Amino acid sequence: MMFDLTGKVAIVTGGSLGIGRATCEVLAAQGATVVVNYVRGEDAARDVVRAIVERGGKAEIAQFDVAESKATEDAIAAIAKRLGRLDILVANAGVAVDGLLLRVKDEDFDRIFDVNVRGALASAKAAVRVMMRARTGRVIFLSSIVGEMGNAGQAAYSASKAALLGLTKTIAREYASRSITVNAVAPGFIDTDMTTSISAEVKDGMLKTIPAGRTGRPEEVAAAIAYLCSDEAAYVTGQTLRVNGGMYV
């Protein structure tokens, strides 16, 4: 089986909904033991675990807020110690507060960067400490199409997602010699809870800009992540894998 993750341990931050949930389910289907991180909504996280276990997979939940750096690092270190290893980190947790530039509030900017950037950094620090000792590992950051092409009304959010691309390239250079790969996935317009609030008019307008003529599914993003987590992707690092139906090329 290609992309076989049997015996590996994966942590997916923000793993209870949308792309995070799909990623947990796909990694578990490939054989990984998956730790589903959440901040609030324990029921949703437990539902992911239940779905995985019903299909014969292995999963558990872990509550911590990636915006709290020390709590995040302590939690990831404890998970790795208890499970005996940590092979994969998918830094998926993210928040969006939309607003045109002149309406961006400092507190909104801080919240977005605390979760999307500092949270990803803290998660990666803790994971890489473990991976260095094993001399192998996979780190995947969830960026976004707006981090590359921008989007009106998302100044702070697009800046945070662009920051992850720089983080990806830098950490990839730092730890490639330890066989730790670091990549980003940049989804386009995907059907998730984060996009359901978009009006039909705006959605129709966006669809016209997508050559594939449709929105993406969380499972399609998760499949790209699964590839980057696999042994087959051992020579891929510092890259951004776009899953956007041709919306940005």
PDB file of N, CA, C and O in Angstrom, residues 87-157:
ATOM      1  N   ASP A  87       5.756  10.824  14.820  1.00  0.00           N
ATOM      2  CA  ASP A  87       6.258  10.801  13.450  1.00  0.00           C
ATOM      3  C   ASP A  87       5.734  11.937  12.595  1.00  0.00           C
ATOM      4  O   ASP A  87       6.409  12.367  11.653  1.00  0.00           O
ATOM      5  N   ILE A  88       4.519  12.409  12.906  1.00  0.00           N
ATOM      6  CA  ILE A  88       3.831  13.357  12.033  1.00  0.00           C
ATOM      7  C   ILE A  88       3.168  14.453  12.860  1.00  0.00           C
ATOM      8  O   ILE A  88       2.478  14.173  13.846  1.00  0.00           O
ATOM      9  N   LEU A  89       3.372  15.681  12.446  1.00  0.00           N
ATOM     10  CA  LEU A  89       2.601  16.808  12.986  1.00  0.00           C
ATOM     11  C   LEU A  89       1.912  17.499  11.817  1.00  0.00           C
ATOM     12  O   LEU A  89       2.576  17.911  10.853  1.00  0.00           O
ATOM     13  N   VAL A  90       0.599  17.621  11.890  1.00  0.00           N
ATOM     14  CA  VAL A  90      -0.153  18.428  10.934  1.00  0.00           C
ATOM     15  C   VAL A  90      -0.672  19.644  11.696  1.00  0.00           C
ATOM     16  O   VAL A  90      -1.592  19.529  12.508  1.00  0.00           O
ATOM     17  N   ALA A  91      -0.045  20.793  11.465  1.00  0.00           N
ATOM     18  CA  ALA A  91      -0.427  22.035  12.157  1.00  0.00           C
ATOM     19  C   ALA A  91      -1.570  22.679  11.382  1.00  0.00           C
ATOM     20  O   ALA A  91      -1.357  23.508  10.491  1.00  0.00           O
ATOM     21  N   ASN A  92      -2.772  22.259  11.735  1.00  0.00           N
ATOM     22  CA  ASN A  92      -3.963  22.657  10.997  1.00  0.00           C
ATOM     23  C   ASN A  92      -4.787  23.719  11.710  1.00  0.00           C
ATOM     24  O   ASN A  92      -5.555  24.439  11.074  1.00  0.00           O
ATOM     25  N   ALA A  93      -4.655  23.838  13.020  1.00  0.00           N
ATOM     26  CA  ALA A  93      -5.496  24.756  13.792  1.00  0.00           C
ATOM     27  C   ALA A  93      -5.370  26.180  13.255  1.00  0.00           C
ATOM     28  O   ALA A  93      -4.273  26.672  13.002  1.00  0.00           O
ATOM     29  N   GLY A  94      -6.521  26.819  13.066  1.00  0.00           N
ATOM     30  CA  GLY A  94      -6.487  28.188  12.537  1.00  0.00           C
ATOM     31  C   GLY A  94      -7.788  28.918  12.801  1.00  0.00           C
ATOM     32  O   GLY A  94      -8.835  28.306  13.014  1.00  0.00           O
ATOM     33  N   VAL A  95      -7.694  30.239  12.807  1.00  0.00           N
ATOM     34  CA  VAL A  95      -8.883  31.083  12.957  1.00  0.00           C
ATOM     35  C   VAL A  95      -8.843  32.167  11.883  1.00  0.00           C
ATOM     36  O   VAL A  95      -7.776  32.521  11.376  1.00  0.00           O
ATOM     37  N   ALA A  96     -10.018  32.680  11.558  1.00  0.00           N
ATOM     38  CA  ALA A  96     -10.116  33.774  10.586  1.00  0.00           C
ATOM     39  C   ALA A  96     -11.064  34.832  11.123  1.00  0.00           C
ATOM     40  O   ALA A  96     -12.148  34.504  11.604  1.00  0.00           O
ATOM     41  N   VAL A  97     -10.623  36.065  11.072  1.00  0.00           N
ATOM     42  CA  VAL A  97     -11.484  37.205  11.390  1.00  0.00           C
ATOM     43  C   VAL A  97     -11.367  38.149  10.197  1.00  0.00           C
ATOM     44  O   VAL A  97     -10.347  38.800  10.014  1.00  0.00           O
ATOM     45  N   ASP A  98     -12.395  38.187   9.385  1.00  0.00           N
ATOM     46  CA  ASP A  98     -12.322  38.959   8.149  1.00  0.00           C
ATOM     47  C   ASP A  98     -12.582  40.442   8.386  1.00  0.00           C
ATOM     48  O   ASP A  98     -13.296  40.829   9.310  1.00  0.00           O
ATOM     49  N   GLY A  99     -11.984  41.256   7.532  1.00  0.00           N
ATOM     50  CA  GLY A  99     -12.194  42.696   7.616  1.00  0.00           C
ATOM     51  C   GLY A  99     -11.241  43.429   6.695  1.00  0.00           C
ATOM     52  O   GLY A  99     -10.077  43.040   6.544  1.00  0.00           O
ATOM     53  N   LEU A 100     -11.744  44.479   6.058  1.00  0.00           N
ATOM     54  CA  LEU A 100     -10.882  45.314   5.227  1.00  0.00           C
ATOM     55  C   LEU A 100      -9.804  45.958   6.080  1.00  0.00           C
ATOM     56  O   LEU A 100      -9.961  46.104   7.297  1.00  0.00           O
ATOM     57  N   LEU A 101      -8.724  46.363   5.454  1.00  0.00           N
ATOM     58  CA  LEU A 101      -7.562  46.886   6.164  1.00  0.00           C
ATOM     59  C   LEU A 101      -7.927  47.924   7.222  1.00  0.00           C
ATOM     60  O   LEU A 101      -7.483  47.847   8.368  1.00  0.00           O
ATOM     61  N   LEU A 102      -8.729  48.914   6.862  1.00  0.00           N
ATOM     62  CA  LEU A 102      -9.029  50.008   7.786  1.00  0.00           C
ATOM     63  C   LEU A 102      -9.938  49.577   8.934  1.00  0.00           C
ATOM     64  O   LEU A 102     -10.149  50.357   9.874  1.00  0.00           O
ATOM     65  N   ARG A 103     -10.445  48.359   8.870  1.00  0.00           N
ATOM     66  CA  ARG A 103     -11.308  47.856   9.938  1.00  0.00           C
ATOM     67  C   ARG A 103     -10.632  46.773  10.776  1.00  0.00           C
ATOM     68  O   ARG A 103     -11.256  46.227  11.696  1.00  0.00           O
ATOM     69  N   VAL A 104      -9.389  46.460  10.467  1.00  0.00           N
ATOM     70  CA  VAL A 104      -8.679  45.439  11.227  1.00  0.00           C
ATOM     71  C   VAL A 104      -8.352  45.969  12.617  1.00  0.00           C
ATOM     72  O   VAL A 104      -7.701  47.003  12.759  1.00  0.00           O
ATOM     73  N   LYS A 105      -8.805  45.257  13.627  1.00  0.00           N
ATOM     74  CA  LYS A 105      -8.540  45.642  15.012  1.00  0.00           C
ATOM     75  C   LYS A 105      -7.294  44.931  15.519  1.00  0.00           C
ATOM     76  O   LYS A 105      -7.009  43.801  15.134  1.00  0.00           O
ATOM     77  N   ASP A 106      -6.560  45.605  16.397  1.00  0.00           N
ATOM     78  CA  ASP A 106      -5.345  45.005  16.933  1.00  0.00           C
ATOM     79  C   ASP A 106      -5.623  43.666  17.591  1.00  0.00           C
ATOM     80  O   ASP A 106      -4.846  42.713  17.442  1.00  0.00           O
ATOM     81  N   GLU A 107      -6.728  43.586  18.337  1.00  0.00           N
ATOM     82  CA  GLU A 107      -7.018  42.342  19.040  1.00  0.00           C
ATOM     83  C   GLU A 107      -7.336  41.207  18.068  1.00  0.00           C
ATOM     84  O   GLU A 107      -7.002  40.045  18.334  1.00  0.00           O
ATOM     85  N   ASP A 108      -7.951  41.529  16.932  1.00  0.00           N
ATOM     86  CA  ASP A 108      -8.222  40.500  15.921  1.00  0.00           C
ATOM     87  C   ASP A 108      -6.922  40.037  15.272  1.00  0.00           C
ATOM     88  O   ASP A 108      -6.706  38.841  15.058  1.00  0.00           O
ATOM     89  N   PHE A 109      -6.061  41.000  14.963  1.00  0.00           N
ATOM     90  CA  PHE A 109      -4.758  40.667  14.370  1.00  0.00           C
ATOM     91  C   PHE A 109      -3.971  39.769  15.324  1.00  0.00           C
ATOM     92  O   PHE A 109      -3.409  38.749  14.909  1.00  0.00           O
ATOM     93  N   ASP A 110      -3.946  40.143  16.600  1.00  0.00           N
ATOM     94  CA  ASP A 110      -3.197  39.363  17.582  1.00  0.00           C
ATOM     95  C   ASP A 110      -3.753  37.949  17.708  1.00  0.00           C
ATOM     96  O   ASP A 110      -2.991  36.979  17.786  1.00  0.00           O
ATOM     97  N   ARG A 111      -5.072  37.815  17.726  1.00  0.00           N
ATOM     98  CA  ARG A 111      -5.688  36.498  17.856  1.00  0.00           C
ATOM     99  C   ARG A 111      -5.341  35.617  16.663  1.00  0.00           C
ATOM    100  O   ARG A 111      -4.989  34.436  16.817  1.00  0.00           O
ATOM    101  N   ILE A 112      -5.424  36.181  15.462  1.00  0.00           N
ATOM    102  CA  ILE A 112      -5.115  35.418  14.254  1.00  0.00           C
ATOM    103  C   ILE A 112      -3.665  34.942  14.267  1.00  0.00           C
ATOM    104  O   ILE A 112      -3.376  33.770  13.989  1.00  0.00           O
ATOM    105  N   PHE A 113      -2.747  35.828  14.616  1.00  0.00           N
ATOM    106  CA  PHE A 113      -1.331  35.436  14.618  1.00  0.00           C
ATOM    107  C   PHE A 113      -0.988  34.518  15.788  1.00  0.00           C
ATOM    108  O   PHE A 113      -0.126  33.638  15.659  1.00  0.00           O
ATOM    109  N   ASP A 114      -1.665  34.704  16.930  1.00  0.00           N
ATOM    110  CA  ASP A 114      -1.429  33.813  18.066  1.00  0.00           C
ATOM    111  C   ASP A 114      -1.746  32.365  17.702  1.00  0.00           C
ATOM    112  O   ASP A 114      -1.000  31.446  18.051  1.00  0.00           O
ATOM    113  N   VAL A 115      -2.857  32.154  17.015  1.00  0.00           N
ATOM    114  CA  VAL A 115      -3.269  30.797  16.660  1.00  0.00           C
ATOM    115  C   VAL A 115      -2.560  30.317  15.399  1.00  0.00           C
ATOM    116  O   VAL A 115      -1.915  29.261  15.385  1.00  0.00           O
ATOM    117  N   ASN A 116      -2.673  31.091  14.330  1.00  0.00           N
ATOM    118  CA  ASN A 116      -2.232  30.618  13.014  1.00  0.00           C
ATOM    119  C   ASN A 116      -0.722  30.533  12.874  1.00  0.00           C
ATOM    120  O   ASN A 116      -0.214  29.647  12.175  1.00  0.00           O
ATOM    121  N   VAL A 117       0.002  31.454  13.512  1.00  0.00           N
ATOM    122  CA  VAL A 117       1.460  31.483  13.338  1.00  0.00           C
ATOM    123  C   VAL A 117       2.190  31.011  14.597  1.00  0.00           C
ATOM    124  O   VAL A 117       2.951  30.043  14.561  1.00  0.00           O
ATOM    125  N   ARG A 118       1.946  31.685  15.717  1.00  0.00           N
ATOM    126  CA  ARG A 118       2.645  31.283  16.942  1.00  0.00           C
ATOM    127  C   ARG A 118       2.237  29.871  17.360  1.00  0.00           C
ATOM    128  O   ARG A 118       3.066  29.101  17.865  1.00  0.00           O
ATOM    129  N   GLY A 119       0.964  29.535  17.132  1.00  0.00           N
ATOM    130  CA  GLY A 119       0.511  28.185  17.463  1.00  0.00           C
ATOM    131  C   GLY A 119       1.197  27.135  16.612  1.00  0.00           C
ATOM    132  O   GLY A 119       1.578  26.066  17.102  1.00  0.00           O
ATOM    133  N   ALA A 120       1.340  27.414  15.334  1.00  0.00           N
ATOM    134  CA  ALA A 120       2.038  26.485  14.436  1.00  0.00           C
ATOM    135  C   ALA A 120       3.506  26.362  14.824  1.00  0.00           C
ATOM    136  O   ALA A 120       4.084  25.263  14.799  1.00  0.00           O
ATOM    137  N   LEU A 121       4.118  27.483  15.183  1.00  0.00           N
ATOM    138  CA  LEU A 121       5.529  27.483  15.584  1.00  0.00           C
ATOM    139  C   LEU A 121       5.734  26.669  16.855  1.00  0.00           C
ATOM    140  O   LEU A 121       6.654  25.838  16.933  1.00  0.00           O
ATOM    141  N   ALA A 122       4.876  26.878  17.857  1.00  0.00           N
ATOM    142  CA  ALA A 122       4.997  26.137  19.116  1.00  0.00           C
ATOM    143  C   ALA A 122       4.803  24.644  18.892  1.00  0.00           C
ATOM    144  O   ALA A 122       5.534  23.812  19.459  1.00  0.00           O
ATOM    145  N   SER A 123       3.830  24.294  18.065  1.00  0.00           N
ATOM    146  CA  SER A 123       3.581  22.884  17.763  1.00  0.00           C
ATOM    147  C   SER A 123       4.792  22.255  17.079  1.00  0.00           C
ATOM    148  O   SER A 123       5.206  21.135  17.416  1.00  0.00           O
ATOM    149  N   ALA A 124       5.356  22.980  16.123  1.00  0.00           N
ATOM    150  CA  ALA A 124       6.513  22.468  15.391  1.00  0.00           C
ATOM    151  C   ALA A 124       7.730  22.321  16.300  1.00  0.00           C
ATOM    152  O   ALA A 124       8.473  21.323  16.195  1.00  0.00           O
ATOM    153  N   LYS A 125       7.956  23.288  17.175  1.00  0.00           N
ATOM    154  CA  LYS A 125       9.098  23.198  18.096  1.00  0.00           C
ATOM    155  C   LYS A 125       9.044  21.929  18.923  1.00  0.00           C
ATOM    156  O   LYS A 125      10.031  21.201  19.057  1.00  0.00           O
ATOM    157  N   ALA A 126       7.862  21.664  19.476  1.00  0.00           N
ATOM    158  CA  ALA A 126       7.726  20.483  20.326  1.00  0.00           C
ATOM    159  C   ALA A 126       7.890  19.200  19.516  1.00  0.00           C
ATOM    160  O   ALA A 126       8.535  18.242  19.969  1.00  0.00           O
ATOM    161  N   ALA A 127       7.312  19.176  18.326  1.00  0.00           N
ATOM    162  CA  ALA A 127       7.399  17.974  17.490  1.00  0.00           C
ATOM    163  C   ALA A 127       8.824  17.724  17.022  1.00  0.00           C
ATOM    164  O   ALA A 127       9.312  16.581  17.052  1.00  0.00           O
ATOM    165  N   VAL A 128       9.504  18.763  16.587  1.00  0.00           N
ATOM    166  CA  VAL A 128      10.857  18.604  16.050  1.00  0.00           C
ATOM    167  C   VAL A 128      11.825  18.123  17.128  1.00  0.00           C
ATOM    168  O   VAL A 128      12.751  17.355  16.843  1.00  0.00           O
ATOM    169  N   ARG A 129      11.620  18.542  18.368  1.00  0.00           N
ATOM    170  CA  ARG A 129      12.478  18.050  19.457  1.00  0.00           C
ATOM    171  C   ARG A 129      12.442  16.520  19.518  1.00  0.00           C
ATOM    172  O   ARG A 129      13.470  15.870  19.705  1.00  0.00           O
ATOM    173  N   VAL A 130      11.263  15.968  19.373  1.00  0.00           N
ATOM    174  CA  VAL A 130      11.104  14.510  19.399  1.00  0.00           C
ATOM    175  C   VAL A 130      11.665  13.888  18.126  1.00  0.00           C
ATOM    176  O   VAL A 130      12.385  12.878  18.160  1.00  0.00           O
ATOM    177  N   MET A 131      11.348  14.486  17.000  1.00  0.00           N
ATOM    178  CA  MET A 131      11.768  13.945  15.704  1.00  0.00           C
ATOM    179  C   MET A 131      13.283  13.960  15.533  1.00  0.00           C
ATOM    180  O   MET A 131      13.858  13.082  14.882  1.00  0.00           O
ATOM    181  N   MET A 132      13.946  14.938  16.109  1.00  0.00           N
ATOM    182  CA  MET A 132      15.414  15.017  16.003  1.00  0.00           C
ATOM    183  C   MET A 132      16.071  13.789  16.605  1.00  0.00           C
ATOM    184  O   MET A 132      17.041  13.253  16.061  1.00  0.00           O
ATOM    185  N   ARG A 133      15.527  13.345  17.740  1.00  0.00           N
ATOM    186  CA  ARG A 133      16.107  12.162  18.392  1.00  0.00           C
ATOM    187  C   ARG A 133      15.895  10.905  17.547  1.00  0.00           C
ATOM    188  O   ARG A 133      16.746  10.017  17.513  1.00  0.00           O
ATOM    189  N   ALA A 134      14.767  10.854  16.869  1.00  0.00           N
ATOM    190  CA  ALA A 134      14.473   9.689  16.020  1.00  0.00           C
ATOM    191  C   ALA A 134      15.109   9.805  14.646  1.00  0.00           C
ATOM    192  O   ALA A 134      15.160   8.826  13.896  1.00  0.00           O
ATOM    193  N   ARG A 135      15.577  11.021  14.318  1.00  0.00           N
ATOM    194  CA  ARG A 135      16.181  11.320  13.027  1.00  0.00           C
ATOM    195  C   ARG A 135      15.227  11.030  11.857  1.00  0.00           C
ATOM    196  O   ARG A 135      15.634  10.571  10.791  1.00  0.00           O
ATOM    197  N   THR A 136      13.961  11.330  12.080  1.00  0.00           N
ATOM    198  CA  THR A 136      12.959  11.238  11.028  1.00  0.00           C
ATOM    199  C   THR A 136      11.690  11.939  11.486  1.00  0.00           C
ATOM    200  O   THR A 136      11.440  12.045  12.684  1.00  0.00           O
ATOM    201  N   GLY A 137      10.911  12.422  10.530  1.00  0.00           N
ATOM    202  CA  GLY A 137       9.649  13.067  10.902  1.00  0.00           C
ATOM    203  C   GLY A 137       9.058  13.846   9.747  1.00  0.00           C
ATOM    204  O   GLY A 137       9.722  14.129   8.740  1.00  0.00           O
ATOM    205  N   ARG A 138       7.788  14.171   9.905  1.00  0.00           N
ATOM    206  CA  ARG A 138       7.057  14.940   8.903  1.00  0.00           C
ATOM    207  C   ARG A 138       6.292  16.061   9.597  1.00  0.00           C
ATOM    208  O   ARG A 138       5.519  15.810  10.529  1.00  0.00           O
ATOM    209  N   VAL A 139       6.490  17.281   9.125  1.00  0.00           N
ATOM    210  CA  VAL A 139       5.737  18.439   9.620  1.00  0.00           C
ATOM    211  C   VAL A 139       5.018  19.056   8.435  1.00  0.00           C
ATOM    212  O   VAL A 139       5.639  19.336   7.405  1.00  0.00           O
ATOM    213  N   ILE A 140       3.711  19.252   8.572  1.00  0.00           N
ATOM    214  CA  ILE A 140       2.919  19.866   7.503  1.00  0.00           C
ATOM    215  C   ILE A 140       2.150  21.029   8.083  1.00  0.00           C
ATOM    216  O   ILE A 140       1.420  20.879   9.075  1.00  0.00           O
ATOM    217  N   PHE A 141       2.319  22.209   7.497  1.00  0.00           N
ATOM    218  CA  PHE A 141       1.582  23.403   7.895  1.00  0.00           C
ATOM    219  C   PHE A 141       0.421  23.620   6.930  1.00  0.00           C
ATOM    220  O   PHE A 141       0.585  23.482   5.717  1.00  0.00           O
ATOM    221  N   LEU A 142      -0.735  23.986   7.470  1.00  0.00           N
ATOM    222  CA  LEU A 142      -1.882  24.320   6.625  1.00  0.00           C
ATOM    223  C   LEU A 142      -1.874  25.816   6.353  1.00  0.00           C
ATOM    224  O   LEU A 142      -2.229  26.631   7.203  1.00  0.00           O
ATOM    225  N   SER A 143      -1.436  26.169   5.154  1.00  0.00           N
ATOM    226  CA  SER A 143      -1.473  27.556   4.721  1.00  0.00           C
ATOM    227  C   SER A 143      -2.800  27.767   3.989  1.00  0.00           C
ATOM    228  O   SER A 143      -3.815  27.160   4.342  1.00  0.00           O
ATOM    229  N   SER A 144      -2.817  28.600   2.968  1.00  0.00           N
ATOM    230  CA  SER A 144      -4.046  28.879   2.232  1.00  0.00           C
ATOM    231  C   SER A 144      -3.701  29.546   0.922  1.00  0.00           C
ATOM    232  O   SER A 144      -2.657  30.210   0.793  1.00  0.00           O
ATOM    233  N   ILE A 145      -4.587  29.410  -0.033  1.00  0.00           N
ATOM    234  CA  ILE A 145      -4.425  30.112  -1.302  1.00  0.00           C
ATOM    235  C   ILE A 145      -4.295  31.614  -1.088  1.00  0.00           C
ATOM    236  O   ILE A 145      -3.574  32.285  -1.816  1.00  0.00           O
ATOM    237  N   VAL A 146      -4.966  32.152  -0.055  1.00  0.00           N
ATOM    238  CA  VAL A 146      -4.914  33.608   0.161  1.00  0.00           C
ATOM    239  C   VAL A 146      -3.552  34.049   0.693  1.00  0.00           C
ATOM    240  O   VAL A 146      -3.205  35.226   0.620  1.00  0.00           O
ATOM    241  N   GLY A 147      -2.766  33.104   1.210  1.00  0.00           N
ATOM    242  CA  GLY A 147      -1.413  33.434   1.634  1.00  0.00           C
ATOM    243  C   GLY A 147      -0.496  33.690   0.459  1.00  0.00           C
ATOM    244  O   GLY A 147       0.571  34.297   0.605  1.00  0.00           O
ATOM    245  N   GLU A 148      -0.889  33.224  -0.734  1.00  0.00           N
ATOM    246  CA  GLU A 148      -0.092  33.426  -1.943  1.00  0.00           C
ATOM    247  C   GLU A 148      -0.674  34.500  -2.851  1.00  0.00           C
ATOM    248  O   GLU A 148       0.056  35.301  -3.418  1.00  0.00           O
ATOM    249  N   MET A 149      -1.997  34.529  -3.001  1.00  0.00           N
ATOM    250  CA  MET A 149      -2.592  35.468  -3.957  1.00  0.00           C
ATOM    251  C   MET A 149      -3.297  36.648  -3.301  1.00  0.00           C
ATOM    252  O   MET A 149      -3.646  37.602  -3.973  1.00  0.00           O
ATOM    253  N   GLY A 150      -3.498  36.580  -1.957  1.00  0.00           N
ATOM    254  CA  GLY A 150      -4.214  37.639  -1.270  1.00  0.00           C
ATOM    255  C   GLY A 150      -5.708  37.551  -1.516  1.00  0.00           C
ATOM    256  O   GLY A 150      -6.174  36.821  -2.388  1.00  0.00           O
ATOM    257  N   ASN A 151      -6.469  38.286  -0.700  1.00  0.00           N
ATOM    258  CA  ASN A 151      -7.916  38.312  -0.873  1.00  0.00           C
ATOM    259  C   ASN A 151      -8.478  39.524  -0.143  1.00  0.00           C
ATOM    260  O   ASN A 151      -8.205  39.712   1.042  1.00  0.00           O
ATOM    261  N   ALA A 152      -9.217  40.337  -0.840  1.00  0.00           N
ATOM    262  CA  ALA A 152      -9.800  41.535  -0.232  1.00  0.00           C
ATOM    263  C   ALA A 152     -10.636  41.156   0.978  1.00  0.00           C
ATOM    264  O   ALA A 152     -11.442  40.230   0.928  1.00  0.00           O
ATOM    265  N   GLY A 153     -10.428  41.867   2.062  1.00  0.00           N
ATOM    266  CA  GLY A 153     -11.173  41.603   3.281  1.00  0.00           C
ATOM    267  C   GLY A 153     -10.512  40.623   4.217  1.00  0.00           C
ATOM    268  O   GLY A 153     -11.077  40.298   5.267  1.00  0.00           O
ATOM    269  N   GLN A 154      -9.306  40.157   3.858  1.00  0.00           N
ATOM    270  CA  GLN A 154      -8.612  39.185   4.704  1.00  0.00           C
ATOM    271  C   GLN A 154      -7.150  39.579   4.915  1.00  0.00           C
ATOM    272  O   GLN A 154      -6.250  38.754   4.821  1.00  0.00           O
ATOM    273  N   ALA A 155      -6.926  40.838   5.233  1.00  0.00           N
ATOM    274  CA  ALA A 155      -5.551  41.335   5.378  1.00  0.00           C
ATOM    275  C   ALA A 155      -4.774  40.557   6.430  1.00  0.00           C
ATOM    276  O   ALA A 155      -3.672  40.053   6.170  1.00  0.00           O
ATOM    277  N   ALA A 156      -5.336  40.428   7.629  1.00  0.00           N
ATOM    278  CA  ALA A 156      -4.621  39.758   8.719  1.00  0.00           C
ATOM    279  C   ALA A 156      -4.519  38.256   8.470  1.00  0.00           C
ATOM    280  O   ALA A 156      -3.465  37.644   8.681  1.00  0.00           O
ATOM    281  N   TYR A 157      -5.605  37.663   8.021  1.00  0.00           N
ATOM    282  CA  TYR A 157      -5.619  36.220   7.774  1.00  0.00           C
ATOM    283  C   TYR A 157      -4.633  35.838   6.674  1.00  0.00           C
ATOM    284  O   TYR A 157      -3.850  34.893   6.826  1.00  0.00           O
TER     285      TYR A 157
END
